[in-house]
Amino acid sequence: MRYWLIGLLFLVACDTGTTSFSGGKELVLSDTSRDASCTYMTRNAQGQIVVSWVENEQLYYAVSPDEGLTFSKGKLIPTTSGIQAHPENMPKMVFRPNGEVIAMYGTQSGDPRNKYAGKVYYTRSVDAGANWLPAQPLVTDTASYDQRYFDMALLPSGEAVTIWLDNRKNDTKEGSTLYIATTGKAPGFQKERQIAQTVCQCCRTALYVDADGGLHATFRDIINDTIRDMVHIVSADGGATFSPPVRISADNWAINGCPHTGPALVKNAQGLHFAWFTMGGGQGVFYCQSPDNGITYTRRESISALPTAKHPQITALKNGDLALVWDEAVDTSGSRIGIQHKAGNGEKIAAGFITSADAYANFPVLKTVGEGKVLVAYKKVKGKREEVCVQLVTL
């Protein structure tokens, strides 16, 4: 199968009906003398915002003591190396309540059976990041030569859980298998097992734990051999069992290729909320919701006027409102970060952009900070360098 990136660019003027958001000063977190990419955002055990990124094939992170106003200098995780800097397969970190920190990342596999194959490694710190243990492979089974597009989260028990795409499967159908593993009594991840098959081989997966302990996974599935639409599964028992995959939207995107743009989800009092990219029945970033925990889904709605919109992320604010971010190519030399503010029921309140059209900024991630604010991190091209930037945005 040939893997390829869909990159249709459209010449447009400017979007209409947008709102100017109040953005704070753009901060550059990475070393400006080196290329940086693969932004990710989480919180540590003390509740502080942590932004991580890749520089020189290693993982760095910075901590904010004041909800995104300032950040510490980027700190290297020395036991990471050979990271493949793919913004849809970005490294991730989890900070467990017991002081353990886990950093997970992907490398190239170099396996002759698949030139695109990757390997997933993780490294642990048992003292809140002061020292790091040697990196180890997520999978030790020699039948597995390709692991990619992982996600991690914390369970209510304080254990960490991860999902990833794996070449191991029980049939000859197109696609990868979605695996899951959790931490437990022994160090590291254990009890790996399959939870879904025929998954699109190169789109980011999304793992989310809701306030009730429900474990949700969303990914692009391959349906009837040709259709690559987003599906949702949920576990009420900590990942021991999952519901059957259900399409969040019948886009019917028939494509023999890989879009390299995955889904995002979050839950508030009104239900589950999803954002994703498709070229089925229209092109761009779309949104829908499920008021009943994945039984039914609302009709999708387009998030951006431009069909080049991709790579969405979504979060819930403290009051239950929603914020979505994405990137969109404006022409052949520019890309900007879009943002939309929604009410808790999904109704649009405002939309706009936090970077200029000629800035070439993309792959945003976000976290709620304070009341009515989000912190957005993204990659931005400046001169001949790629930088990791953050910006506080008031909705």
mmCIF file of C-alpha atoms in Angstrom:
data_model
loop_
_atom_site.group_PDB
_atom_site.id
_atom_site.type_symbol
_atom_site.label_atom_id
_atom_site.label_comp_id
_atom_site.label_asym_id
_atom_site.label_seq_id
_atom_site.Cartn_x
_atom_site.Cartn_y
_atom_site.Cartn_z
ATOM 1 C CA MET A 1 0.000 0.000 0.000
ATOM 2 C CA ARG A 2 1.229 3.432 -0.827
ATOM 3 C CA TYR A 3 1.214 5.966 2.014
ATOM 4 C CA TRP A 4 0.769 9.556 1.093
ATOM 5 C CA LEU A 5 -0.185 12.871 2.546
ATOM 6 C CA ILE A 6 -3.194 14.671 1.190
ATOM 7 C CA GLY A 7 -2.151 18.254 0.631
ATOM 8 C CA LEU A 8 -4.560 20.128 -1.608
ATOM 9 C CA LEU A 9 -4.011 23.858 -1.366
ATOM 10 C CA PHE A 10 -6.591 26.432 -2.337
ATOM 11 C CA LEU A 11 -5.966 30.084 -3.197
ATOM 12 C CA VAL A 12 -8.379 32.149 -1.155
ATOM 13 C CA ALA A 13 -8.628 35.650 0.164
ATOM 14 C CA CYS A 14 -9.648 35.810 3.819
ATOM 15 C CA ASP A 15 -12.307 34.084 5.861
ATOM 16 C CA THR A 16 -15.415 36.073 6.733
ATOM 17 C CA GLY A 17 -17.552 36.128 9.833
ATOM 18 C CA THR A 18 -14.622 35.721 12.204
ATOM 19 C CA THR A 19 -13.897 37.284 15.551
ATOM 20 C CA SER A 20 -10.641 38.664 16.881
ATOM 21 C CA PHE A 21 -9.629 36.791 20.016
ATOM 22 C CA SER A 22 -7.547 38.399 22.711
ATOM 23 C CA GLY A 23 -4.218 36.621 22.483
ATOM 24 C CA GLY A 24 -1.337 37.084 24.839
ATOM 25 C CA LYS A 25 2.282 37.466 23.844
ATOM 26 C CA GLU A 26 3.599 34.613 21.750
ATOM 27 C CA LEU A 27 6.331 32.788 23.666
ATOM 28 C CA VAL A 28 8.989 30.657 21.980
ATOM 29 C CA LEU A 29 9.871 27.653 24.143
ATOM 30 C CA SER A 30 12.343 25.818 21.924
ATOM 31 C CA ASP A 31 15.992 26.567 21.194
ATOM 32 C CA THR A 32 15.884 28.969 18.249
ATOM 33 C CA SER A 33 19.182 27.640 16.904
ATOM 34 C CA ARG A 34 17.620 24.236 16.152
ATOM 35 C CA ASP A 35 14.467 22.957 14.487
ATOM 36 C CA ALA A 36 11.685 21.996 16.880
ATOM 37 C CA SER A 37 8.290 20.393 16.347
ATOM 38 C CA CYS A 38 5.774 17.869 17.713
ATOM 39 C CA THR A 39 4.040 19.989 20.353
ATOM 40 C CA TYR A 40 2.154 18.251 23.150
ATOM 41 C CA MET A 41 0.548 19.580 26.314
ATOM 42 C CA THR A 42 -0.426 18.018 29.637
ATOM 43 C CA ARG A 43 -0.337 18.761 33.376
ATOM 44 C CA ASN A 44 2.054 17.423 35.989
ATOM 45 C CA ALA A 45 1.125 15.922 39.351
ATOM 46 C CA GLN A 46 1.020 19.429 40.865
ATOM 47 C CA GLY A 47 -1.448 20.596 38.215
ATOM 48 C CA GLN A 48 1.043 22.769 36.335
ATOM 49 C CA ILE A 49 0.956 23.048 32.541
ATOM 50 C CA VAL A 50 3.692 21.077 30.761
ATOM 51 C CA VAL A 51 4.543 21.563 27.080
ATOM 52 C CA SER A 52 6.825 19.044 25.366
ATOM 53 C CA TRP A 53 8.452 19.012 21.927
ATOM 54 C CA VAL A 54 11.205 17.400 19.839
ATOM 55 C CA GLU A 55 14.615 18.969 19.191
ATOM 56 C CA ASN A 56 17.583 17.181 17.671
ATOM 57 C CA GLU A 57 15.715 13.834 17.820
ATOM 58 C CA GLN A 58 15.296 14.133 21.604
ATOM 59 C CA LEU A 59 12.426 15.139 23.848
ATOM 60 C CA TYR A 60 12.329 18.415 25.767
ATOM 61 C CA TYR A 61 9.690 19.869 28.046
ATOM 62 C CA ALA A 62 8.974 23.100 29.905
ATOM 63 C CA VAL A 63 6.760 23.746 32.932
ATOM 64 C CA SER A 64 4.612 26.797 33.614
ATOM 65 C CA PRO A 65 4.123 27.801 37.276
ATOM 66 C CA ASP A 66 1.469 30.406 36.417
ATOM 67 C CA GLU A 67 -0.976 28.878 33.917
ATOM 68 C CA GLY A 68 0.941 29.731 30.793
ATOM 69 C CA LEU A 69 2.203 33.231 31.560
ATOM 70 C CA THR A 70 5.819 32.083 31.908
ATOM 71 C CA PHE A 71 7.706 28.842 31.392
ATOM 72 C CA SER A 72 10.854 27.244 32.680
ATOM 73 C CA LYS A 73 13.739 26.700 30.321
ATOM 74 C CA GLY A 74 13.330 23.617 28.159
ATOM 75 C CA LYS A 75 14.571 20.513 29.967
ATOM 76 C CA LEU A 76 16.039 17.564 28.077
ATOM 77 C CA ILE A 77 14.940 14.010 28.799
ATOM 78 C CA PRO A 78 18.380 12.473 28.248
ATOM 79 C CA THR A 79 17.222 8.885 27.783
ATOM 80 C CA THR A 80 15.255 9.757 24.620
ATOM 81 C CA SER A 81 17.030 9.464 21.276
ATOM 82 C CA GLY A 82 16.359 8.846 17.595
ATOM 83 C CA ILE A 83 12.865 10.312 17.781
ATOM 84 C CA GLN A 84 11.094 10.499 14.452
ATOM 85 C CA ALA A 85 9.698 14.027 14.440
ATOM 86 C CA HIS A 86 6.198 13.395 13.115
ATOM 87 C CA PRO A 87 3.672 15.939 14.466
ATOM 88 C CA GLU A 88 0.776 13.464 14.211
ATOM 89 C CA ASN A 89 2.836 10.856 16.057
ATOM 90 C CA MET A 90 4.184 13.312 18.607
ATOM 91 C CA PRO A 91 5.791 12.121 21.851
ATOM 92 C CA LYS A 92 3.578 12.295 24.918
ATOM 93 C CA MET A 93 4.074 12.488 28.672
ATOM 94 C CA VAL A 94 1.987 11.449 31.672
ATOM 95 C CA PHE A 95 2.630 12.465 35.261
ATOM 96 C CA ARG A 96 1.301 9.893 37.713
ATOM 97 C CA PRO A 97 0.148 10.861 41.228
ATOM 98 C CA ASN A 98 2.856 8.630 42.746
ATOM 99 C CA GLY A 99 5.608 10.827 41.263
ATOM 100 C CA GLU A 100 6.395 8.620 38.285
ATOM 101 C CA VAL A 101 6.653 10.336 34.897
ATOM 102 C CA ILE A 102 6.408 8.400 31.627
ATOM 103 C CA ALA A 103 7.567 9.824 28.304
ATOM 104 C CA MET A 104 6.660 7.863 25.160
ATOM 105 C CA TYR A 105 7.955 8.443 21.640
ATOM 106 C CA GLY A 106 8.240 6.877 18.204
ATOM 107 C CA THR A 107 11.307 6.022 16.126
ATOM 108 C CA GLN A 108 11.844 4.569 12.686
ATOM 109 C CA SER A 109 11.941 0.788 12.633
ATOM 110 C CA GLY A 110 14.030 0.130 9.537
ATOM 111 C CA ASP A 111 12.227 -3.161 9.048
ATOM 112 C CA PRO A 112 12.420 -4.473 5.459
ATOM 113 C CA ARG A 113 8.814 -5.697 5.618
ATOM 114 C CA ASN A 114 7.534 -2.114 5.725
ATOM 115 C CA LYS A 115 9.747 0.877 4.979
ATOM 116 C CA TYR A 116 7.317 3.137 6.881
ATOM 117 C CA ALA A 117 7.373 0.956 10.015
ATOM 118 C CA GLY A 118 8.011 2.523 13.399
ATOM 119 C CA LYS A 119 8.886 1.485 16.933
ATOM 120 C CA VAL A 120 7.476 2.944 20.140
ATOM 121 C CA TYR A 121 9.712 3.413 23.192
ATOM 122 C CA TYR A 122 9.119 4.880 26.615
ATOM 123 C CA THR A 123 11.325 6.083 29.428
ATOM 124 C CA ARG A 124 10.370 6.490 33.088
ATOM 125 C CA SER A 125 11.348 8.738 35.953
ATOM 126 C CA VAL A 126 10.427 7.603 39.455
ATOM 127 C CA ASP A 127 11.368 10.934 41.044
ATOM 128 C CA ALA A 128 9.180 13.450 39.183
ATOM 129 C CA GLY A 129 11.662 13.989 36.345
ATOM 130 C CA ALA A 130 14.892 14.469 38.303
ATOM 131 C CA ASN A 131 16.404 11.280 36.861
ATOM 132 C CA TRP A 132 15.384 9.027 33.990
ATOM 133 C CA LEU A 133 15.700 5.279 33.481
ATOM 134 C CA PRO A 134 16.918 3.812 30.176
ATOM 135 C CA ALA A 135 14.301 3.755 27.433
ATOM 136 C CA GLN A 136 12.618 0.452 26.706
ATOM 137 C CA PRO A 137 10.419 -0.797 23.856
ATOM 138 C CA LEU A 138 6.671 -0.711 24.377
ATOM 139 C CA VAL A 139 6.366 -4.080 22.604
ATOM 140 C CA THR A 140 8.786 -6.988 23.020
ATOM 141 C CA ASP A 141 6.934 -9.522 20.851
ATOM 142 C CA THR A 142 9.143 -10.137 17.798
ATOM 143 C CA ALA A 143 6.037 -10.578 15.637
ATOM 144 C CA SER A 144 5.436 -6.853 16.070
ATOM 145 C CA TYR A 145 7.675 -4.811 13.788
ATOM 146 C CA ASP A 146 5.485 -1.702 13.412
ATOM 147 C CA GLN A 147 4.004 0.385 16.249
ATOM 148 C CA ARG A 148 2.821 3.950 15.729
ATOM 149 C CA TYR A 149 0.207 6.604 16.494
ATOM 150 C CA PHE A 150 -0.061 5.981 20.227
ATOM 151 C CA ASP A 151 -1.830 7.932 22.935
ATOM 152 C CA MET A 152 -1.594 7.877 26.737
ATOM 153 C CA ALA A 153 -3.843 8.866 29.635
ATOM 154 C CA LEU A 154 -4.261 8.404 33.379
ATOM 155 C CA LEU A 155 -6.936 6.152 34.851
ATOM 156 C CA PRO A 156 -8.774 7.161 38.051
ATOM 157 C CA SER A 157 -6.632 4.597 39.884
ATOM 158 C CA GLY A 158 -3.502 6.577 39.006
ATOM 159 C CA GLU A 159 -2.290 3.904 36.596
ATOM 160 C CA ALA A 160 -1.284 4.917 33.067
ATOM 161 C CA VAL A 161 -2.943 3.493 29.965
ATOM 162 C CA THR A 162 -1.757 3.583 26.366
ATOM 163 C CA ILE A 163 -3.123 2.593 22.967
ATOM 164 C CA TRP A 164 -1.218 2.209 19.723
ATOM 165 C CA LEU A 165 -1.424 0.866 16.170
ATOM 166 C CA ASP A 166 0.348 -2.454 15.594
ATOM 167 C CA ASN A 167 1.004 -4.660 12.566
ATOM 168 C CA ARG A 168 -0.043 -7.835 14.414
ATOM 169 C CA LYS A 169 -3.519 -8.967 13.337
ATOM 170 C CA ASN A 170 -5.696 -12.029 13.036
ATOM 171 C CA ASP A 171 -6.743 -11.692 9.390
ATOM 172 C CA THR A 172 -5.516 -10.438 6.029
ATOM 173 C CA LYS A 173 -7.752 -7.365 5.814
ATOM 174 C CA GLU A 174 -6.263 -3.952 5.199
ATOM 175 C CA GLY A 175 -5.247 -1.941 8.241
ATOM 176 C CA SER A 176 -3.508 -2.106 11.597
ATOM 177 C CA THR A 177 -4.692 -3.429 14.960
ATOM 178 C CA LEU A 178 -5.388 -1.161 17.916
ATOM 179 C CA TYR A 179 -3.700 -2.423 21.083
ATOM 180 C CA ILE A 180 -3.990 -1.344 24.710
ATOM 181 C CA ALA A 181 -1.745 -1.803 27.751
ATOM 182 C CA THR A 182 -1.677 -0.419 31.293
ATOM 183 C CA THR A 183 0.789 0.005 34.104
ATOM 184 C CA GLY A 184 0.395 -2.176 37.187
ATOM 185 C CA LYS A 185 2.298 -3.835 40.003
ATOM 186 C CA ALA A 186 5.437 -4.361 37.915
ATOM 187 C CA PRO A 187 7.282 -1.371 36.384
ATOM 188 C CA GLY A 188 6.196 -0.290 32.921
ATOM 189 C CA PHE A 189 3.269 -1.341 30.721
ATOM 190 C CA GLN A 190 1.774 -4.816 30.868
ATOM 191 C CA LYS A 191 -1.161 -6.938 29.724
ATOM 192 C CA GLU A 192 -1.174 -5.756 26.125
ATOM 193 C CA ARG A 193 -4.198 -6.893 24.118
ATOM 194 C CA GLN A 194 -6.115 -6.119 20.944
ATOM 195 C CA ILE A 195 -9.213 -3.923 21.146
ATOM 196 C CA ALA A 196 -9.966 -3.169 17.465
ATOM 197 C CA GLN A 197 -8.839 -4.177 13.984
ATOM 198 C CA THR A 198 -8.838 -2.731 10.425
ATOM 199 C CA VAL A 199 -7.624 0.638 11.731
ATOM 200 C CA CYS A 200 -6.168 3.180 9.283
ATOM 201 C CA GLN A 201 -2.399 2.706 9.531
ATOM 202 C CA CYS A 202 -1.230 6.306 9.796
ATOM 203 C CA CYS A 203 -3.723 8.571 11.527
ATOM 204 C CA ARG A 204 -3.380 9.756 15.105
ATOM 205 C CA THR A 205 -5.509 7.903 17.663
ATOM 206 C CA ALA A 206 -7.227 9.668 20.574
ATOM 207 C CA LEU A 207 -7.603 8.289 24.109
ATOM 208 C CA TYR A 208 -9.729 10.092 26.686
ATOM 209 C CA VAL A 209 -10.776 9.296 30.269
ATOM 210 C CA ASP A 210 -13.962 11.055 31.382
ATOM 211 C CA ALA A 211 -14.898 12.234 34.882
ATOM 212 C CA ASP A 212 -16.788 8.999 35.563
ATOM 213 C CA GLY A 213 -13.798 6.825 34.641
ATOM 214 C CA GLY A 214 -15.100 5.906 31.197
ATOM 215 C CA LEU A 215 -12.258 5.152 28.777
ATOM 216 C CA HIS A 216 -12.913 6.425 25.246
ATOM 217 C CA ALA A 217 -10.917 5.751 22.089
ATOM 218 C CA THR A 218 -11.481 7.349 18.699
ATOM 219 C CA PHE A 219 -9.667 6.463 15.497
ATOM 220 C CA ARG A 220 -10.004 6.271 11.729
ATOM 221 C CA ASP A 221 -11.329 2.846 10.801
ATOM 222 C CA ILE A 222 -11.234 1.063 7.442
ATOM 223 C CA ILE A 223 -14.828 0.022 6.740
ATOM 224 C CA ASN A 224 -15.746 -2.412 3.968
ATOM 225 C CA ASP A 225 -12.133 -2.368 2.721
ATOM 226 C CA THR A 226 -12.295 1.169 1.269
ATOM 227 C CA ILE A 227 -14.068 3.663 3.560
ATOM 228 C CA ARG A 228 -11.876 5.488 6.113
ATOM 229 C CA ASP A 229 -14.222 7.118 8.608
ATOM 230 C CA MET A 230 -13.878 7.969 12.290
ATOM 231 C CA VAL A 231 -15.245 5.569 14.903
ATOM 232 C CA HIS A 232 -15.646 5.614 18.679
ATOM 233 C CA ILE A 233 -15.397 2.860 21.297
ATOM 234 C CA VAL A 234 -15.859 3.126 25.060
ATOM 235 C CA SER A 235 -14.950 1.004 28.086
ATOM 236 C CA ALA A 236 -16.716 1.166 31.440
ATOM 237 C CA ASP A 237 -14.310 -1.259 33.143
ATOM 238 C CA GLY A 238 -10.932 0.444 32.815
ATOM 239 C CA GLY A 239 -10.174 -0.965 29.384
ATOM 240 C CA ALA A 240 -10.920 -4.644 30.094
ATOM 241 C CA THR A 241 -13.725 -4.606 27.500
ATOM 242 C CA PHE A 242 -14.865 -2.084 24.898
ATOM 243 C CA SER A 243 -18.062 -1.436 22.998
ATOM 244 C CA PRO A 244 -18.102 -2.257 19.261
ATOM 245 C CA PRO A 245 -16.795 0.554 16.995
ATOM 246 C CA VAL A 246 -19.494 2.979 15.876
ATOM 247 C CA ARG A 247 -19.027 5.659 13.239
ATOM 248 C CA ILE A 248 -19.349 9.151 14.627
ATOM 249 C CA SER A 249 -20.310 10.347 11.134
ATOM 250 C CA ALA A 250 -21.121 8.451 7.923
ATOM 251 C CA ASP A 251 -18.732 10.448 5.746
ATOM 252 C CA ASN A 252 -18.126 7.468 3.427
ATOM 253 C CA TRP A 253 -14.661 8.647 2.502
ATOM 254 C CA ALA A 254 -13.397 6.048 0.045
ATOM 255 C CA ILE A 255 -9.617 6.359 -0.254
ATOM 256 C CA ASN A 256 -6.716 3.970 -0.678
ATOM 257 C CA GLY A 257 -4.238 6.118 1.214
ATOM 258 C CA CYS A 258 -3.493 7.766 4.542
ATOM 259 C CA PRO A 259 -4.635 11.273 5.465
ATOM 260 C CA HIS A 260 -2.192 11.742 8.390
ATOM 261 C CA THR A 261 -4.780 13.650 10.408
ATOM 262 C CA GLY A 262 -6.499 12.078 13.399
ATOM 263 C CA PRO A 263 -9.532 12.813 15.595
ATOM 264 C CA ALA A 264 -10.027 14.545 18.935
ATOM 265 C CA LEU A 265 -12.697 14.216 21.617
ATOM 266 C CA VAL A 266 -13.739 15.586 24.983
ATOM 267 C CA LYS A 267 -16.728 15.208 27.315
ATOM 268 C CA ASN A 268 -18.742 17.740 29.294
ATOM 269 C CA ALA A 269 -22.171 17.720 30.989
ATOM 270 C CA GLN A 270 -23.894 17.786 27.587
ATOM 271 C CA GLY A 271 -22.078 14.702 26.289
ATOM 272 C CA LEU A 272 -19.177 13.727 24.047
ATOM 273 C CA HIS A 273 -17.785 16.147 21.467
ATOM 274 C CA PHE A 274 -15.670 15.180 18.456
ATOM 275 C CA ALA A 275 -13.578 16.959 15.823
ATOM 276 C CA TRP A 276 -11.899 15.369 12.782
ATOM 277 C CA PHE A 277 -10.791 15.808 9.168
ATOM 278 C CA THR A 278 -12.409 14.101 6.201
ATOM 279 C CA MET A 279 -12.808 14.396 2.454
ATOM 280 C CA GLY A 280 -16.012 12.369 2.404
ATOM 281 C CA GLY A 281 -19.054 14.437 1.437
ATOM 282 C CA GLY A 282 -17.005 17.625 1.703
ATOM 283 C CA GLN A 283 -13.463 18.414 2.790
ATOM 284 C CA GLY A 284 -12.113 19.953 5.963
ATOM 285 C CA VAL A 285 -12.530 19.809 9.749
ATOM 286 C CA PHE A 286 -15.929 18.792 11.115
ATOM 287 C CA TYR A 287 -17.606 18.575 14.512
ATOM 288 C CA CYS A 288 -20.365 16.449 16.032
ATOM 289 C CA GLN A 289 -21.529 15.384 19.467
ATOM 290 C CA SER A 290 -23.080 12.407 21.222
ATOM 291 C CA PRO A 291 -25.465 13.192 24.098
ATOM 292 C CA ASP A 292 -25.731 9.539 25.160
ATOM 293 C CA ASN A 293 -22.121 8.400 25.535
ATOM 294 C CA GLY A 294 -21.719 7.076 22.017
ATOM 295 C CA ILE A 295 -25.110 5.558 21.222
ATOM 296 C CA THR A 296 -26.226 8.295 18.822
ATOM 297 C CA TYR A 297 -24.408 11.181 17.127
ATOM 298 C CA THR A 298 -25.604 14.522 15.842
ATOM 299 C CA ARG A 299 -25.290 15.598 12.236
ATOM 300 C CA ARG A 300 -21.803 16.907 11.543
ATOM 301 C CA GLU A 301 -21.043 20.581 10.997
ATOM 302 C CA SER A 302 -18.133 22.232 9.213
ATOM 303 C CA ILE A 303 -15.740 24.121 11.472
ATOM 304 C CA SER A 304 -13.812 26.191 8.910
ATOM 305 C CA ALA A 305 -14.733 27.829 5.630
ATOM 306 C CA LEU A 306 -11.523 26.492 4.102
ATOM 307 C CA PRO A 307 -11.295 22.875 2.900
ATOM 308 C CA THR A 308 -7.585 22.869 3.819
ATOM 309 C CA ALA A 309 -8.388 22.825 7.555
ATOM 310 C CA LYS A 310 -6.774 19.815 9.294
ATOM 311 C CA HIS A 311 -5.320 18.502 12.565
ATOM 312 C CA PRO A 312 -8.090 19.509 15.015
ATOM 313 C CA GLN A 313 -7.861 19.410 18.798
ATOM 314 C CA ILE A 314 -10.670 20.087 21.295
ATOM 315 C CA THR A 315 -10.993 20.810 25.016
ATOM 316 C CA ALA A 316 -13.674 21.719 27.544
ATOM 317 C CA LEU A 317 -13.473 24.913 29.576
ATOM 318 C CA LYS A 318 -14.171 25.036 33.296
ATOM 319 C CA ASN A 319 -17.713 26.311 32.676
ATOM 320 C CA GLY A 320 -18.418 23.494 30.213
ATOM 321 C CA ASP A 321 -17.901 25.545 27.057
ATOM 322 C CA LEU A 322 -15.733 24.091 24.291
ATOM 323 C CA ALA A 323 -12.701 25.324 22.376
ATOM 324 C CA LEU A 324 -11.415 23.850 19.122
ATOM 325 C CA VAL A 325 -8.173 24.595 17.302
ATOM 326 C CA TRP A 326 -6.897 23.493 13.893
ATOM 327 C CA ASP A 327 -4.503 24.551 11.152
ATOM 328 C CA GLU A 328 -5.369 25.528 7.596
ATOM 329 C CA ALA A 329 -3.284 26.342 4.551
ATOM 330 C CA VAL A 330 -4.196 29.716 3.094
ATOM 331 C CA ASP A 331 -1.999 29.467 0.001
ATOM 332 C CA THR A 332 1.199 27.723 -1.005
ATOM 333 C CA SER A 333 3.324 29.770 1.416
ATOM 334 C CA GLY A 334 1.203 30.239 4.518
ATOM 335 C CA SER A 335 -0.717 28.339 7.180
ATOM 336 C CA ARG A 336 -2.588 29.704 10.178
ATOM 337 C CA ILE A 337 -4.076 28.465 13.457
ATOM 338 C CA GLY A 338 -7.844 28.723 13.720
ATOM 339 C CA ILE A 339 -9.886 28.637 16.914
ATOM 340 C CA GLN A 340 -13.590 28.315 17.635
ATOM 341 C CA HIS A 341 -15.434 28.907 20.897
ATOM 342 C CA LYS A 342 -18.592 26.847 21.415
ATOM 343 C CA ALA A 343 -21.206 26.739 24.138
ATOM 344 C CA GLY A 344 -21.447 23.561 26.151
ATOM 345 C CA ASN A 345 -24.219 22.283 23.876
ATOM 346 C CA GLY A 346 -22.047 22.740 20.787
ATOM 347 C CA GLU A 347 -23.532 25.987 19.521
ATOM 348 C CA LYS A 348 -20.961 28.277 17.939
ATOM 349 C CA ILE A 349 -20.176 31.437 19.894
ATOM 350 C CA ALA A 350 -17.195 32.861 17.995
ATOM 351 C CA ALA A 351 -14.393 31.856 15.628
ATOM 352 C CA GLY A 352 -11.165 33.436 14.463
ATOM 353 C CA PHE A 353 -7.416 33.019 14.109
ATOM 354 C CA ILE A 354 -4.502 33.453 16.492
ATOM 355 C CA THR A 355 -1.715 33.551 13.902
ATOM 356 C CA SER A 356 -1.428 35.442 10.644
ATOM 357 C CA ALA A 357 -1.969 33.794 7.283
ATOM 358 C CA ASP A 358 1.667 34.152 6.246
ATOM 359 C CA ALA A 359 3.173 32.826 9.491
ATOM 360 C CA TYR A 360 3.121 29.157 8.499
ATOM 361 C CA ALA A 361 1.960 27.843 11.867
ATOM 362 C CA ASN A 362 0.427 24.393 12.236
ATOM 363 C CA PHE A 363 -0.247 21.329 14.417
ATOM 364 C CA PRO A 364 -1.808 23.139 17.411
ATOM 365 C CA VAL A 365 -2.637 21.585 20.789
ATOM 366 C CA LEU A 366 -4.460 23.272 23.663
ATOM 367 C CA LYS A 367 -5.359 23.166 27.354
ATOM 368 C CA THR A 368 -7.847 25.092 29.465
ATOM 369 C CA VAL A 369 -6.233 27.620 31.806
ATOM 370 C CA GLY A 370 -8.070 29.817 34.280
ATOM 371 C CA GLU A 371 -11.561 31.090 33.508
ATOM 372 C CA GLY A 372 -12.455 31.481 29.848
ATOM 373 C CA LYS A 373 -8.892 31.019 28.588
ATOM 374 C CA VAL A 374 -6.924 28.387 26.721
ATOM 375 C CA LEU A 375 -3.224 27.933 26.159
ATOM 376 C CA VAL A 376 -2.389 26.966 22.578
ATOM 377 C CA ALA A 377 0.960 25.474 21.560
ATOM 378 C CA TYR A 378 2.008 25.033 17.924
ATOM 379 C CA LYS A 379 4.883 24.771 15.498
ATOM 380 C CA LYS A 380 5.805 27.919 13.576
ATOM 381 C CA VAL A 381 8.319 28.550 10.816
ATOM 382 C CA LYS A 382 10.573 31.552 11.352
ATOM 383 C CA GLY A 383 13.165 32.096 8.665
ATOM 384 C CA LYS A 384 14.745 28.732 8.045
ATOM 385 C CA ARG A 385 13.893 27.365 11.495
ATOM 386 C CA GLU A 386 10.868 25.655 13.000
ATOM 387 C CA GLU A 387 9.991 26.859 16.501
ATOM 388 C CA VAL A 388 7.609 25.690 19.219
ATOM 389 C CA CYS A 389 5.432 28.570 20.401
ATOM 390 C CA VAL A 390 2.669 29.044 22.964
ATOM 391 C CA GLN A 391 0.004 31.684 23.219
ATOM 392 C CA LEU A 392 -2.606 32.450 25.872
ATOM 393 C CA VAL A 393 -5.994 33.112 24.293
ATOM 394 C CA THR A 394 -9.003 34.688 26.006
ATOM 395 C CA LEU A 395 -12.305 33.410 24.604
#
